[in-house]
PDB file of C-alpha atoms and ligand atoms in Angstrom:
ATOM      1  CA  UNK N   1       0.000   0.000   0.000  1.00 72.00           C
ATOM      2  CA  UNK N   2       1.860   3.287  -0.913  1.00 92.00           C
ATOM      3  CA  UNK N   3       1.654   5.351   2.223  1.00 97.00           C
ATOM      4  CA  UNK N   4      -0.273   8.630   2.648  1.00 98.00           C
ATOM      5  CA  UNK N   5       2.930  11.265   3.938  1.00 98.00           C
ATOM      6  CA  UNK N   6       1.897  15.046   5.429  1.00 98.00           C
ATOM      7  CA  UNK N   7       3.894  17.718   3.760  1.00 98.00           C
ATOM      8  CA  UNK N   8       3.433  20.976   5.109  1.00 98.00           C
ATOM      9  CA  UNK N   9      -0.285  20.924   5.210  1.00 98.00           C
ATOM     10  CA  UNK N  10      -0.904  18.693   2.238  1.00 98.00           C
ATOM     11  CA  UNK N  11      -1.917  15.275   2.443  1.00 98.00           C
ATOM     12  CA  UNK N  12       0.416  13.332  -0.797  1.00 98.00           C
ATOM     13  CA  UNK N  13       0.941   9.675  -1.662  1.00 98.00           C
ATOM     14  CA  UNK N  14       4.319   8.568  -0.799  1.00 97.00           C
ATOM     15  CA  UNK N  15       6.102   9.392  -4.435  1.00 97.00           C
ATOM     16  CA  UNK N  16       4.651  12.722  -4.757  1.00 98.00           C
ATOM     17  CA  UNK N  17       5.957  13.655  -0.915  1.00 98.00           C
ATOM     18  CA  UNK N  18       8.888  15.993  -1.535  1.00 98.00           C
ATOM     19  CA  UNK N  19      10.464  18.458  -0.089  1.00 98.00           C
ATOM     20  CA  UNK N  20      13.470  21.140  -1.089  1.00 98.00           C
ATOM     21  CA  UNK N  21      16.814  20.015  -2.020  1.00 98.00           C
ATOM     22  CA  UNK N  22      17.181  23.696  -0.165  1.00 98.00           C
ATOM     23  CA  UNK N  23      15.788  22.624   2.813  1.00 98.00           C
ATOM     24  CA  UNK N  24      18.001  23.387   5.803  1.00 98.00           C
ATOM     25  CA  UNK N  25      17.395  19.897   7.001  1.00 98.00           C
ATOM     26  CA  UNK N  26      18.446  18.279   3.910  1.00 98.00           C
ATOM     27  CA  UNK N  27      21.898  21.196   3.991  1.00 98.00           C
ATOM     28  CA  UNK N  28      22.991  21.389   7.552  1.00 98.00           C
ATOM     29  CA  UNK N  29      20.898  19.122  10.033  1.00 98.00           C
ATOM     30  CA  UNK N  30      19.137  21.841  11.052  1.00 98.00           C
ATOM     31  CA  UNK N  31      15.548  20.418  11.867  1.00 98.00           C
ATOM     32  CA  UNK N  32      14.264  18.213  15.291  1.00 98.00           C
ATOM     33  CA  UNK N  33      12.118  14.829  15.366  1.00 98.00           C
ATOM     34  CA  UNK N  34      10.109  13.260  17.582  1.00 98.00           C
ATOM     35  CA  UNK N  35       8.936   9.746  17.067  1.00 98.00           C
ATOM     36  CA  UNK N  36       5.124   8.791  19.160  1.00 98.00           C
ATOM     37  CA  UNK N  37       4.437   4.791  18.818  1.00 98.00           C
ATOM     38  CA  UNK N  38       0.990   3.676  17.662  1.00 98.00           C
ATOM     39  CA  UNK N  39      -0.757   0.826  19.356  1.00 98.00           C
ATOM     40  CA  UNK N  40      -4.513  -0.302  18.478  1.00 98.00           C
ATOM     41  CA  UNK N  41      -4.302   2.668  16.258  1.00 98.00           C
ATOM     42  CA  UNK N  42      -3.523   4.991  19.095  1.00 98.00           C
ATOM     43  CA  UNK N  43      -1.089   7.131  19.837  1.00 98.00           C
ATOM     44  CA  UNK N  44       1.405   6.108  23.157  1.00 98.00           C
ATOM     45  CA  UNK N  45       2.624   8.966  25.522  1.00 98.00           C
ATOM     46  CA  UNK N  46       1.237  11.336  23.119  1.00 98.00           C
ATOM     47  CA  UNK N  47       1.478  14.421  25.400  1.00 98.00           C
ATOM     48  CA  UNK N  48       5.189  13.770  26.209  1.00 98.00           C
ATOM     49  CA  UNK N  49       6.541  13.917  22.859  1.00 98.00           C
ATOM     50  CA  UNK N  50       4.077  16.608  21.978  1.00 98.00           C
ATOM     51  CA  UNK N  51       5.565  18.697  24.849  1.00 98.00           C
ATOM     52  CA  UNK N  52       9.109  17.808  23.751  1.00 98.00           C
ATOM     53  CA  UNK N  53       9.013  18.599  20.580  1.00 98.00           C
ATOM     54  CA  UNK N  54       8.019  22.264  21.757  1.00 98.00           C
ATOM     55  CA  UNK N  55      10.704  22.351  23.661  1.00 98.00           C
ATOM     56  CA  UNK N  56      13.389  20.905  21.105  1.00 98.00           C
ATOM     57  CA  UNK N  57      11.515  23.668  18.728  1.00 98.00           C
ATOM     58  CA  UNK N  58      12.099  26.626  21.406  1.00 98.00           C
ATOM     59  CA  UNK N  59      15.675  25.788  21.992  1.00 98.00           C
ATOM     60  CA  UNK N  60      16.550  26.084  18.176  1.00 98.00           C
ATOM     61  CA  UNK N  61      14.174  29.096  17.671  1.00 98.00           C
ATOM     62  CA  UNK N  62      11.964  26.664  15.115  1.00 98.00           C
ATOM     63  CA  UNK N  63       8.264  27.512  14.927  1.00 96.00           C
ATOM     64  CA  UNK N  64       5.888  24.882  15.258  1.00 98.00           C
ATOM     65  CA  UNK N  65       3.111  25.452  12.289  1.00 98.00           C
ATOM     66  CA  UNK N  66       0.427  23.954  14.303  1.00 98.00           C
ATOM     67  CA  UNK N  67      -1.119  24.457  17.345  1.00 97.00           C
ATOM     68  CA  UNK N  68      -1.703  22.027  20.107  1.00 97.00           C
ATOM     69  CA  UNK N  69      -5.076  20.907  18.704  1.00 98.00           C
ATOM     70  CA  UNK N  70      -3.502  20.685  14.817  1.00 98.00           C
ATOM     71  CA  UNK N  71      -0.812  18.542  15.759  1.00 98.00           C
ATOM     72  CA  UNK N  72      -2.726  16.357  17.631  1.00 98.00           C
ATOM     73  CA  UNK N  73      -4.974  15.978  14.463  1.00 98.00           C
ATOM     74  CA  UNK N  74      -2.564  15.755  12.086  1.00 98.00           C
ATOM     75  CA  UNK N  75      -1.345  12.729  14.133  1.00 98.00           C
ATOM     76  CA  UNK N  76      -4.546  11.404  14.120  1.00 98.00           C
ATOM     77  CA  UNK N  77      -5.512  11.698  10.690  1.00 98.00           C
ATOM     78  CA  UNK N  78      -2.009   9.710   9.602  1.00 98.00           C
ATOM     79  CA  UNK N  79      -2.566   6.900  11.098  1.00 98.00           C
ATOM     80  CA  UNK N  80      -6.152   6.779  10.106  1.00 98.00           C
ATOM     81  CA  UNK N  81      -5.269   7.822   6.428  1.00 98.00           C
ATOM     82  CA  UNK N  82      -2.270   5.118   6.660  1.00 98.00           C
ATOM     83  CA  UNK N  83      -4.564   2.180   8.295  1.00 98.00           C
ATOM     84  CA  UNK N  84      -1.949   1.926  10.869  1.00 98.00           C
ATOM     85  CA  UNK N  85      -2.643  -0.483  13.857  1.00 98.00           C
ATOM     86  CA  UNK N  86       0.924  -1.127  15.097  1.00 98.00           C
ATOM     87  CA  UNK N  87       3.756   1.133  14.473  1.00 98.00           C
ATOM     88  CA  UNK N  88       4.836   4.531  14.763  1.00 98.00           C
ATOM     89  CA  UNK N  89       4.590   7.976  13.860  1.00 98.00           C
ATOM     90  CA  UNK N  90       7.758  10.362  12.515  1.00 98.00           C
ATOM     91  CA  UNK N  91       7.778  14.040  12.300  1.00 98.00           C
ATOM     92  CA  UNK N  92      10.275  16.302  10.933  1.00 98.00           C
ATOM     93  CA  UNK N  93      10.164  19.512  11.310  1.00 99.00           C
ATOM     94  CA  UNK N  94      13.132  21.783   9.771  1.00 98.00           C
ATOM     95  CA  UNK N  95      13.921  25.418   9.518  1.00 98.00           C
ATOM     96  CA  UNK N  96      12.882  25.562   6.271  1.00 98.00           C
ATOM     97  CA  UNK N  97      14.022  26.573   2.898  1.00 98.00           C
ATOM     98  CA  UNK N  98      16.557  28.615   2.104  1.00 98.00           C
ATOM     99  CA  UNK N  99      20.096  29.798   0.441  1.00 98.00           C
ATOM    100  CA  UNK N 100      22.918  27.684   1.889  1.00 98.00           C
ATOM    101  CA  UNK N 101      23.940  29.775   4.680  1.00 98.00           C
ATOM    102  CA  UNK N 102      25.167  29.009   8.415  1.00 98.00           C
ATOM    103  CA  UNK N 103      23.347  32.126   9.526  1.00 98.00           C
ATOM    104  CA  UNK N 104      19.516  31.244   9.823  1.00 98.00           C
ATOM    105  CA  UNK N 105      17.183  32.804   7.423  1.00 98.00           C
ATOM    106  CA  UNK N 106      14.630  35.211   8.279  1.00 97.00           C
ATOM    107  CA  UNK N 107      12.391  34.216  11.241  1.00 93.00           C
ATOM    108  CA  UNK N 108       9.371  34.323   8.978  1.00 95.00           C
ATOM    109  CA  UNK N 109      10.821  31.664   6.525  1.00 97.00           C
ATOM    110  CA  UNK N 110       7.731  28.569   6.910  1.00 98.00           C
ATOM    111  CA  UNK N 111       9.390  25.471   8.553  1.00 98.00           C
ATOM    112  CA  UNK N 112       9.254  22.471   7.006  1.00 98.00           C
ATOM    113  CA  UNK N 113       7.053  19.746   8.768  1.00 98.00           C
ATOM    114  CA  UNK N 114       6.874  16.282   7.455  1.00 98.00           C
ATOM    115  CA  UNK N 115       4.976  13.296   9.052  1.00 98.00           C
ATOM    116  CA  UNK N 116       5.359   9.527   7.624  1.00 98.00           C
ATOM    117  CA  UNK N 117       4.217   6.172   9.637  1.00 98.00           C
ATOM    118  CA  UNK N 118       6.028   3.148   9.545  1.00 98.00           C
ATOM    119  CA  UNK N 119       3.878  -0.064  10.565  1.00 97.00           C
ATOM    120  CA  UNK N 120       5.318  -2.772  12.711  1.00 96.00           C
ATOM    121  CA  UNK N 121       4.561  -5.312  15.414  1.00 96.00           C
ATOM    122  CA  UNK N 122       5.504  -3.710  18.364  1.00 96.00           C
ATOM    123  CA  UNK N 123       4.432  -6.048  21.264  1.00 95.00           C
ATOM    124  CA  UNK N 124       5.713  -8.948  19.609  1.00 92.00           C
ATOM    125  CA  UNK N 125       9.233  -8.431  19.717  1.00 88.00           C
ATOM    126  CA  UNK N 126      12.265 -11.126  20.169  1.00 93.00           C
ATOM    127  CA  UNK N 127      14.441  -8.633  21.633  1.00 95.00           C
ATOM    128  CA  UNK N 128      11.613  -8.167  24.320  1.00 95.00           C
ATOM    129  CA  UNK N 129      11.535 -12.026  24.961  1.00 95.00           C
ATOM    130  CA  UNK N 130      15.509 -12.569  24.554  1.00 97.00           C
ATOM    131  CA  UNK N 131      17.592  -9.502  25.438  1.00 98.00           C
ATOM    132  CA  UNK N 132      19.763  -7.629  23.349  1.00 98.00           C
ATOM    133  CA  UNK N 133      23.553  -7.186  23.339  1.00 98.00           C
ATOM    134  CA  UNK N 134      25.077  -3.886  23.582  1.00 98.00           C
ATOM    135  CA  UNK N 135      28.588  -2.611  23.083  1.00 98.00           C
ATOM    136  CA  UNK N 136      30.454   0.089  25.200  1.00 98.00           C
ATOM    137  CA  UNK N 137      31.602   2.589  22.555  1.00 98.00           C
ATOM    138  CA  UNK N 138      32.700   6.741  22.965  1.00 98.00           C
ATOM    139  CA  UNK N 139      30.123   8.903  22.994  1.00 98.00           C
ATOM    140  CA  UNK N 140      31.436  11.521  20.275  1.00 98.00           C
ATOM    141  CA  UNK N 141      27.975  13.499  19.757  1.00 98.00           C
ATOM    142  CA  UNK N 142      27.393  17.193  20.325  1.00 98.00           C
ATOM    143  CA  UNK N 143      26.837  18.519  23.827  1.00 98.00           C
ATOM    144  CA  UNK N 144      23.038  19.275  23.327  1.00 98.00           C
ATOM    145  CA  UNK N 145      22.015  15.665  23.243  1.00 98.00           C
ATOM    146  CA  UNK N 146      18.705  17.332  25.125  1.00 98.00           C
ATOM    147  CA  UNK N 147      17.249  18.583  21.976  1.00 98.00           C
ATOM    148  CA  UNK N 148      15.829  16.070  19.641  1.00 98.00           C
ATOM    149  CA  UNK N 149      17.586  16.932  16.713  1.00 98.00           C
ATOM    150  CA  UNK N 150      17.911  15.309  12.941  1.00 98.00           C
ATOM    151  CA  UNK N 151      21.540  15.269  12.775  1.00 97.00           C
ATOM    152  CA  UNK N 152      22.412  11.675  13.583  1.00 98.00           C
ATOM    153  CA  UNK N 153      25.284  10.418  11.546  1.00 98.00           C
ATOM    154  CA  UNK N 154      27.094   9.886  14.953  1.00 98.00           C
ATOM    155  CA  UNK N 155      24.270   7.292  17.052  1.00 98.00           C
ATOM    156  CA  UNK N 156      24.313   5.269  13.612  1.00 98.00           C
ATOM    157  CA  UNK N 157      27.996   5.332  13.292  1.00 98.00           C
ATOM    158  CA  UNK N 158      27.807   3.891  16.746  1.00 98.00           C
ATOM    159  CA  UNK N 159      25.299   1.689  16.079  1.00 98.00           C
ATOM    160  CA  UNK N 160      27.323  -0.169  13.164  1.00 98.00           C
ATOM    161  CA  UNK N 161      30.053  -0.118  15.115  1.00 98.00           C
ATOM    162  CA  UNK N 162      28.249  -2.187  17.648  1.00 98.00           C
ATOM    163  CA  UNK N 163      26.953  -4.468  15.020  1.00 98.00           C
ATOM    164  CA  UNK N 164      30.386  -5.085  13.535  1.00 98.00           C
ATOM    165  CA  UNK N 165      31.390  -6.243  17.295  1.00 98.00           C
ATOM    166  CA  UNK N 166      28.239  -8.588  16.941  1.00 98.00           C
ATOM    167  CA  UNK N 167      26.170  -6.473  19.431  1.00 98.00           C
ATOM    168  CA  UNK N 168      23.013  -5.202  18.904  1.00 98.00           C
ATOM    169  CA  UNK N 169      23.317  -1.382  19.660  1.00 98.00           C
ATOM    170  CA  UNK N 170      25.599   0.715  21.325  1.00 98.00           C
ATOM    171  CA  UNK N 171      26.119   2.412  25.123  1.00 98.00           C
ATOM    172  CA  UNK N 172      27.871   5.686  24.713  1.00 98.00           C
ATOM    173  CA  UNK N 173      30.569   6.468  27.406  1.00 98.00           C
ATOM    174  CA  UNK N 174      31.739   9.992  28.316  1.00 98.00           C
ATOM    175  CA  UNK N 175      34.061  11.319  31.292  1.00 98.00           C
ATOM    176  CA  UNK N 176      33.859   7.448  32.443  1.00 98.00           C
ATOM    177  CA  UNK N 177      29.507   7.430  32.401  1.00 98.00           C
ATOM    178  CA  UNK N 178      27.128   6.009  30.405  1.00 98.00           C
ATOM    179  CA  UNK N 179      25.073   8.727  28.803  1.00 98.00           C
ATOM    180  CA  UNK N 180      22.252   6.717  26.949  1.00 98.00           C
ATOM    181  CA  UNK N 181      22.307   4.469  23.683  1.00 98.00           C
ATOM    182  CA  UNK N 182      22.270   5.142  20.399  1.00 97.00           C
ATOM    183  CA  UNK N 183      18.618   5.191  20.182  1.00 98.00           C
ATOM    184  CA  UNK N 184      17.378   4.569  23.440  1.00 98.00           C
ATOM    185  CA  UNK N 185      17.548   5.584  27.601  1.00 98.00           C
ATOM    186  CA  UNK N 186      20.007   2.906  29.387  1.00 98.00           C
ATOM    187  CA  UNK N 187      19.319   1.828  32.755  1.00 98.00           C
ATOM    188  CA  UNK N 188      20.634  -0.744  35.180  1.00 98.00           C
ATOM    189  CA  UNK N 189      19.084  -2.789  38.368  1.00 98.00           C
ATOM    190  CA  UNK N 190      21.698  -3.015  41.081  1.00 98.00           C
ATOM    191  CA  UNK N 191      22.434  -5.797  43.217  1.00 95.00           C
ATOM    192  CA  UNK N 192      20.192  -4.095  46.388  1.00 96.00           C
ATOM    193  CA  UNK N 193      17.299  -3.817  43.302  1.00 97.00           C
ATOM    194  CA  UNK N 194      17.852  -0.178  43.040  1.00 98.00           C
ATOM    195  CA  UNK N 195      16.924   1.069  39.290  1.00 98.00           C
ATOM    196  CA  UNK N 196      19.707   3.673  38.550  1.00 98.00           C
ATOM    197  CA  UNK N 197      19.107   5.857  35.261  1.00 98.00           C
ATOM    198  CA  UNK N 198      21.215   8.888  34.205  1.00 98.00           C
ATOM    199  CA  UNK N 199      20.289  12.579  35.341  1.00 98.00           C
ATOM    200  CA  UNK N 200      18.585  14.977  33.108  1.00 98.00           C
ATOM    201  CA  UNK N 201      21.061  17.074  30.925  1.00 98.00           C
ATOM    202  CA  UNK N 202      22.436  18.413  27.910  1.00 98.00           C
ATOM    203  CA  UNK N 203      24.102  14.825  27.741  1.00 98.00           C
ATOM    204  CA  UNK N 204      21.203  13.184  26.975  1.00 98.00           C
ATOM    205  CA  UNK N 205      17.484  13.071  26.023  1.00 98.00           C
ATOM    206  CA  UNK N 206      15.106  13.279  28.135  1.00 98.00           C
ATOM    207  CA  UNK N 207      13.205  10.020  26.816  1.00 98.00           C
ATOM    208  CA  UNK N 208       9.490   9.781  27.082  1.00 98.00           C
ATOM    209  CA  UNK N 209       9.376   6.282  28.142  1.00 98.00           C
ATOM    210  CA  UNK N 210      12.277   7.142  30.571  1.00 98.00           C
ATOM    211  CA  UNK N 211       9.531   9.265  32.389  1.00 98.00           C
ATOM    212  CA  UNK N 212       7.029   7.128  32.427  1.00 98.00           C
ATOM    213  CA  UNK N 213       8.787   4.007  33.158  1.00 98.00           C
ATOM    214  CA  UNK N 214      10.290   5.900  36.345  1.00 98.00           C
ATOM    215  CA  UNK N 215       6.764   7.002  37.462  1.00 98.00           C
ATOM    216  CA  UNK N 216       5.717   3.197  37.369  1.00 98.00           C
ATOM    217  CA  UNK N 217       8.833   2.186  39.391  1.00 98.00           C
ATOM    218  CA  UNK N 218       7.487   4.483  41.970  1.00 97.00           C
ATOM    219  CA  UNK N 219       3.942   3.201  42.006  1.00 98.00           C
ATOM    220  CA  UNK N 220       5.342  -0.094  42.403  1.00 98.00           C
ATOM    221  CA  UNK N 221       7.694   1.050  45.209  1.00 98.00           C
ATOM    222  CA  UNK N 222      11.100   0.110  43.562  1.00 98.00           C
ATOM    223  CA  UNK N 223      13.771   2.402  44.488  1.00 98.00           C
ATOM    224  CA  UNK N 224      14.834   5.005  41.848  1.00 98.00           C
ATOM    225  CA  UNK N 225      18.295   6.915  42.289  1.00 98.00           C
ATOM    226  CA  UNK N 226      18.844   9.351  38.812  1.00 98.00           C
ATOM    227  CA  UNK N 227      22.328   9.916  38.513  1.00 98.00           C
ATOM    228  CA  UNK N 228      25.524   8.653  36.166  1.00 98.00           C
ATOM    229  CA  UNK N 229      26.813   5.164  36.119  1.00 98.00           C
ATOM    230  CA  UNK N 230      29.885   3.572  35.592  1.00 98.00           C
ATOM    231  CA  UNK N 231      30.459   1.346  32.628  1.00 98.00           C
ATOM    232  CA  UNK N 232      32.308  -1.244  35.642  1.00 97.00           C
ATOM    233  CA  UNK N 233      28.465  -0.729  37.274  1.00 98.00           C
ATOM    234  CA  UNK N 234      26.942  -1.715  34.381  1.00 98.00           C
ATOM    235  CA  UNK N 235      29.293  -4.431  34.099  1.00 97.00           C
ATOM    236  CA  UNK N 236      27.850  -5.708  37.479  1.00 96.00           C
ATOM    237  CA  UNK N 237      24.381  -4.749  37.414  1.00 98.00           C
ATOM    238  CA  UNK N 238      22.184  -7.381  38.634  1.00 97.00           C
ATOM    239  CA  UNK N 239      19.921  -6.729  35.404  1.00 98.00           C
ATOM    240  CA  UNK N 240      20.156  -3.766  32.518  1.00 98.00           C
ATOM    241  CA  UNK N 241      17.418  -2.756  29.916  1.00 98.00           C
ATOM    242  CA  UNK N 242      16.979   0.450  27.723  1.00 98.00           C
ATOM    243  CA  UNK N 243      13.231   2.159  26.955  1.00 98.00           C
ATOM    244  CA  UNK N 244      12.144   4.036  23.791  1.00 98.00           C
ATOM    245  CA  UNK N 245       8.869   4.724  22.320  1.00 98.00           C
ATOM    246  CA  UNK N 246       8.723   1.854  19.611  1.00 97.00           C
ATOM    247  CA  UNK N 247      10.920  -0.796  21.955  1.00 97.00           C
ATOM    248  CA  UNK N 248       8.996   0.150  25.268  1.00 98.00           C
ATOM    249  CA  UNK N 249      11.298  -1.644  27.712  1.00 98.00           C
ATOM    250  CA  UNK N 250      13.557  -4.026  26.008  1.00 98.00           C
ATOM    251  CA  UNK N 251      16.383  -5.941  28.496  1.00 98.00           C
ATOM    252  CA  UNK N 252      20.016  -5.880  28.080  1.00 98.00           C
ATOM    253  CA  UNK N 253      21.850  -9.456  28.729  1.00 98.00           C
ATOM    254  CA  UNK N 254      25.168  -8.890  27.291  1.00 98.00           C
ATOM    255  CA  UNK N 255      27.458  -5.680  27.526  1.00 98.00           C
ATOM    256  CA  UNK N 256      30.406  -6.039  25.825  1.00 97.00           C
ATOM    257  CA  UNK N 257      31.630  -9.146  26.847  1.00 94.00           C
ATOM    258  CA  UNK N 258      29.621  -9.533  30.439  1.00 96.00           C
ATOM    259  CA  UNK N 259      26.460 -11.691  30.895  1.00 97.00           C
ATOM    260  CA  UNK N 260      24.147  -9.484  32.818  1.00 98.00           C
ATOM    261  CA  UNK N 261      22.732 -11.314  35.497  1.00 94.00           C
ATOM    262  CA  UNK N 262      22.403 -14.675  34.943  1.00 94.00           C
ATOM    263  CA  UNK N 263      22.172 -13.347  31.090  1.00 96.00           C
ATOM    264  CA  UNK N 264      18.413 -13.560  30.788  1.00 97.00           C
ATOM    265  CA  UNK N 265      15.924 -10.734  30.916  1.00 97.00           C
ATOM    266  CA  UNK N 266      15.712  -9.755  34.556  1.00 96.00           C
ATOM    267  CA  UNK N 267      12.063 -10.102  36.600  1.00 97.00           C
ATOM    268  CA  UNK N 268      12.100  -6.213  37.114  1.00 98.00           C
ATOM    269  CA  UNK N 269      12.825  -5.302  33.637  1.00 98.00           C
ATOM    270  CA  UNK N 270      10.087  -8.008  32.300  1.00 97.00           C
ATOM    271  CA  UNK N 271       7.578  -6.299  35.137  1.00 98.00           C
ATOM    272  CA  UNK N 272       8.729  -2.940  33.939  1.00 98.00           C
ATOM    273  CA  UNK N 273       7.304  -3.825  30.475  1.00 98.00           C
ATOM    274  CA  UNK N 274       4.484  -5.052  30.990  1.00 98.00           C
ATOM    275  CA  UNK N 275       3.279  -2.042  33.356  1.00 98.00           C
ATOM    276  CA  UNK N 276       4.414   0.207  30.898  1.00 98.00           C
ATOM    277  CA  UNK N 277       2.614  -1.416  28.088  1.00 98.00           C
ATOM    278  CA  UNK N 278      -0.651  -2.167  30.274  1.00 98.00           C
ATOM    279  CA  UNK N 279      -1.121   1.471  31.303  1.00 98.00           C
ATOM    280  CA  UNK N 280       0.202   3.197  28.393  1.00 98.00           C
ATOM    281  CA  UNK N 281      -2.093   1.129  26.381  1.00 97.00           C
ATOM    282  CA  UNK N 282      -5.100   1.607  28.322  1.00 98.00           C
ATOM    283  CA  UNK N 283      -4.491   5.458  28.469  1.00 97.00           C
ATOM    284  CA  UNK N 284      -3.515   5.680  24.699  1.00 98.00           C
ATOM    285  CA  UNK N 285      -5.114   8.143  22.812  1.00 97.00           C
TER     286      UNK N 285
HETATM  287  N1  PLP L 301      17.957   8.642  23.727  1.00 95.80           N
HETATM  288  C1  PLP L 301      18.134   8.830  22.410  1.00 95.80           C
HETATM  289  C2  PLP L 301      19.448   9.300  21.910  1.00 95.80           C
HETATM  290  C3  PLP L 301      17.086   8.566  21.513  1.00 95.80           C
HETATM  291  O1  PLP L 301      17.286   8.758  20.190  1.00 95.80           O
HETATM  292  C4  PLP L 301      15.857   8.101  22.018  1.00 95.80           C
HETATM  293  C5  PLP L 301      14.740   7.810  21.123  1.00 95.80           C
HETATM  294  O2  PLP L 301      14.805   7.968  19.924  1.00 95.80           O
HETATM  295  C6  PLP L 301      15.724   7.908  23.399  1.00 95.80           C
HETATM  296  C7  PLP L 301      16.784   8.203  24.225  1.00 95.80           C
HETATM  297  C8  PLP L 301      14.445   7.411  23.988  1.00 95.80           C
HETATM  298  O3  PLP L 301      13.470   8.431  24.003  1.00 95.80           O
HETATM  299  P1  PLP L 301      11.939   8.103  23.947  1.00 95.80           P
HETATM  300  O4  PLP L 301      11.643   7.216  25.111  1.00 95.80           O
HETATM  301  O5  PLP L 301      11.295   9.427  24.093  1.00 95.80           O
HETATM  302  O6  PLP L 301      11.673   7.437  22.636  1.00 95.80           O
END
């Protein structure tokens, strides 16, 4: 089925969806993204990434084109245009077209803002059931890893890299702490149960599913401490998982060489997901 895509207002079948080889996203990166899963047809966390991509928008001085209620429609109407059950949502929104320049254009130059689905099984995932792999590799990205933005050559540099050492993704390292993964928040369980997941920063994104995932430890009374790990902790963490909006909570059995645990998906992490996916579901929208 060729896909419906949203191109600045205009609803266009999938080879007709262009944009600018001008376009400042295309040129120099200079756009954000947000990503918002789709389950039963719904949208997951909706308001989170809703709110984030405001914020990724104010900190580059990028105009949303919509307003709250627009947005929310416009995600609406793609998956219903698109038929989508299971999958996700991906908007791009750039600063628009414009002469190659490093200084912006005009503030009144119209943003570009594209929205495509993908479809895909998202509760039925071997990763979910198995674990995944990671490797520990140098986190070489900018310093404002808090803003959700297009340019990134360096997470899927990372990523490959992983996959050539026959892991699955990568954990960045800086100043001797994990800051996140390629795609995704990292978290361990220590041995005392404690669920330990990086600060807010500039060094990383403040994920969605991070949020919510820590507001369900809480309801569930597990012990949440948010500050910096150690790769070594990692290394001895009684279980590890990451979360993102399409993976939800996925466990992490392997980093670098280490088996995690007993190098099966840990009973907090498998809990984890399935309160995450219960209430998220229920509350989708
Ligand atoms: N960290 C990075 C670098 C990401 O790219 C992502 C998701 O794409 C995440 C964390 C997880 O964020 P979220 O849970 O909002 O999907």
């Amino acid at each position: 089925m060729t896909r419906i895509i949203y191109v600045n207002g205009a609803w266009l079948p999938e080879p007709d969806a262009k944009v600018s080889v001008f376009d400042r996203g295309f040129l120099m990166a200079d756009g954000i993204y947000e990503v918002t899963c789709v389950l039963d047809g719904k949208l997951i966390d909706y308001d989170g990434h809703a709110r984030r991509l405001q914020r990724s928008a104010r900190e580059l001085g990028i105009t949303v084109p919509l307003d709250e209620a627009g947005l929310l429609a416009v995600h609406r109407e793609i998956v219903a245009r698109n038929g989508v059950d299971q999958g996700m949502i991906y908007l791009q929104l750039t600063r628009g077209v414009a002469d190659r320049d490093f200084a912006y254009p005009p503030a009144d130059t119209p943003p570009t803002l594209v929205l495509f689905t993908q479809s895909r099984n998202v509760l039925e995932n071997r990763a979910a059931d198995e674990g995944i792999a990671v490797a520990l590799l140098p986190d070489l990205r900018w310093g404002r890893r808090d803003i959700k933005t297009i340019q990134l050559l360096y997470p899927s540099m990372a990523k490959m890299e992983a996959k050539a050492r026959g892991a699955d993704d990568a954990w960045l390292v800086e100043d001797g702490h994990v800051t996140e993964g390629s795609a995704a928040t990292a978290h361990i369980v220590t041995a005392d149960g404690v669920l330990v997941t990086r600060d807010l920063s500039h060094a990383l994104l403040p994920g969605i599913t991070r949020a919510s995932v820590l507001e369900l430890a809480g309801q569930h009374g597990i012990s949440v401490e948010e500050r910096a790990f150690t790769p070594e902790e990692a290394l001895s963490a009684r279980e590890a998982f990451i979360t993102s909006a399409t993976n939800f909570v996925v466990p992490v059995v392997r980093i670098d060489d280490a088996k995690i645990g007993d190098g099966k998906p840990g009973t907090m992490t498998r809990d984890l997901r399935r309160y995450y996916i219960e209430t998220r579901r229920a509350a989708a929208i």
